Amino acid sequence: MDRKRLPPLRGDYTRGVTDFAGRIDALTIDDLRAAGSLKWTAYPGAIGAWVAEMDFGMAEPIFDAINAEVGALRTGYAPMDRRAELRAATAEHLLARQDWQVDRDNIHWLPDVLTGLVVTMTFWSEPGSKIIVPTPCYMPFMDMPRTFGHELVQLPMLGGQDSWEFDFDGLDRVFAAGARLLVLCNPHNPIGKVYTREELERICEIVDRHDGLVFSDEIHAPLVFPGAQHISYASLNDVTAHHTVTALAASKAYNLAGLKCAQLVLTNPGHNAFYSSQGHGIPFESTPVGMAATIAAWRSGQPWLDEVIDYLFANRQLVAERIAAIGGMHMIVPDATYLALIDCRGLGLEDPRAHFLDHGVALTDGIECGDAARGFVRLNFAMPRPVLAEALDRMENSLR
Ligand SMILES: Cc1ncc(COP(=O)(O)O)c(C=O)c1O
């Protein structure tokens, strides 16, 4: 990356450093708190390692696209050409990165990925029906089924020493007991699992046998580390295409969650025909700025994201080494995302999340991710490496 293409950071923290990693390394806790994200403002005094935001600034093409949009005062409803372009850019991205050919007319905009789950529960799940959520899960999946009039069925992952395994027999059982919708998170927040083709095929066989439906949340797909390969579940074969609703976004990989733009991919022709024909009945809009940022991310963001993934790869290594050296803690190294789920049950702490917050590190409590993560904490390692080292020091020292 040459000097001109360096990413904008919040505020002027460049301090003369001209490489991506050097600029990120130079950010201090005070810089990050002054920059004012949710992650850094909710717990004054603590290092923000909880909500899934990154501290790495923004890819320059995205920054330019946002500025152009605001400069042109396009802050009303998204213009027609933006909508068409978003569909085209998403289709190009899926083909280029995932070898998945999707018709543009099957791609719709959403404000965010969670609205995709609302759509799926509202239109394609029987009222009151059971929704299967493999746990540990992304926190809202624990609550949203109930909020929208459904029943949550937790399907705990089988946690080994080195990997998390999907419970295929359990899936068979809960479908047989009347569940119809599986919420598949791939890559899987908070465990960082990237499902293999064989695993997805086994899931497909079970879902198909029970005439089930899958909501595939692929928001973390661009954040896969070398050695793993993301496969979109609906891209697997005609059967998965038919029984899947997919939601994705550039928002996690490019830190754009506040701009409210996600994509819904409807590969079941019935779903697509229904959704496309509802006119004013579909109130789930996006924003012109969010669309412009997403188009720039999908078309021009990859060089920046490559730098981010390199940086995160080294951060992941640091977390894995430090956690392995602390007695009573254990983590299965994530293949994707910037989140590490750490098993603290060996520490003998009543409330590990509260303990670490008292010692200056704000983490997510595992119990919010389901019973399978009771006694765990989730650490967001998308921060400058010296700050991450300080967070790990604080955690380790708190146990002395
Ligand atoms: C797996 C997963 N799904 C959905 C979301 C939320 O995305 P959105 O803000 O687009 O609803 C997140 C946010 O971290 C996530 O990790």
XYZ file of C-alpha atoms and ligand atoms in Angstrom, residues 50-53 110-116 137-141 144 184-190 215 217-220 247-252 256-258 260-263 337-339 378, ligand 1:
62
model
C -16.530 -6.497 23.466
C -18.869 -5.326 20.656
C -17.728 -6.317 17.128
C -16.162 -3.083 15.907
C -31.705 -4.546 4.033
C -30.716 -2.129 6.771
C -28.779 -4.907 8.501
C -28.277 -8.641 8.666
C -30.515 -9.143 11.701
C -33.432 -7.755 9.698
C -32.810 -10.721 7.395
C -24.209 -18.155 19.196
C -24.241 -14.466 18.345
C -26.088 -12.912 21.292
C -29.267 -11.614 19.558
C -30.031 -15.131 18.267
C -34.911 -12.688 18.753
C -26.686 -21.178 10.546
C -23.944 -18.658 11.276
C -21.036 -19.236 8.909
C -18.360 -18.191 9.757
C -19.730 -18.841 13.207
C -19.590 -15.989 15.725
C -18.414 -16.384 18.522
C -31.251 -18.753 7.606
C -25.850 -15.481 8.313
C -22.624 -14.911 6.364
C -21.715 -11.466 7.689
C -18.203 -12.648 8.669
C -27.946 -12.489 4.599
C -24.551 -10.846 4.227
C -22.961 -7.430 4.493
C -19.673 -5.579 4.173
C -20.308 -4.163 7.632
C -18.128 -6.430 9.824
C -19.604 -0.055 8.422
C -22.327 -1.328 10.755
C -23.613 2.172 11.521
C -27.123 0.330 7.734
C -26.672 -1.640 4.560
C -26.886 -5.420 4.258
C -27.940 -7.776 1.487
C -13.685 -13.312 12.574
C -11.797 -11.161 15.062
C -13.486 -12.744 18.058
C -15.599 -13.363 24.147
C -22.983 -13.174 13.225
C -23.519 -11.798 13.246
N -24.699 -11.554 12.670
C -25.237 -10.330 12.659
C -24.589 -9.267 13.246
C -25.252 -7.940 13.277
O -25.191 -7.396 12.033
P -26.161 -6.230 11.619
O -25.726 -5.029 12.385
O -25.954 -6.107 10.141
O -27.544 -6.685 11.972
C -23.339 -9.471 13.847
C -22.638 -8.354 14.502
O -21.603 -8.488 15.083
C -22.801 -10.774 13.849
O -21.616 -11.026 14.401
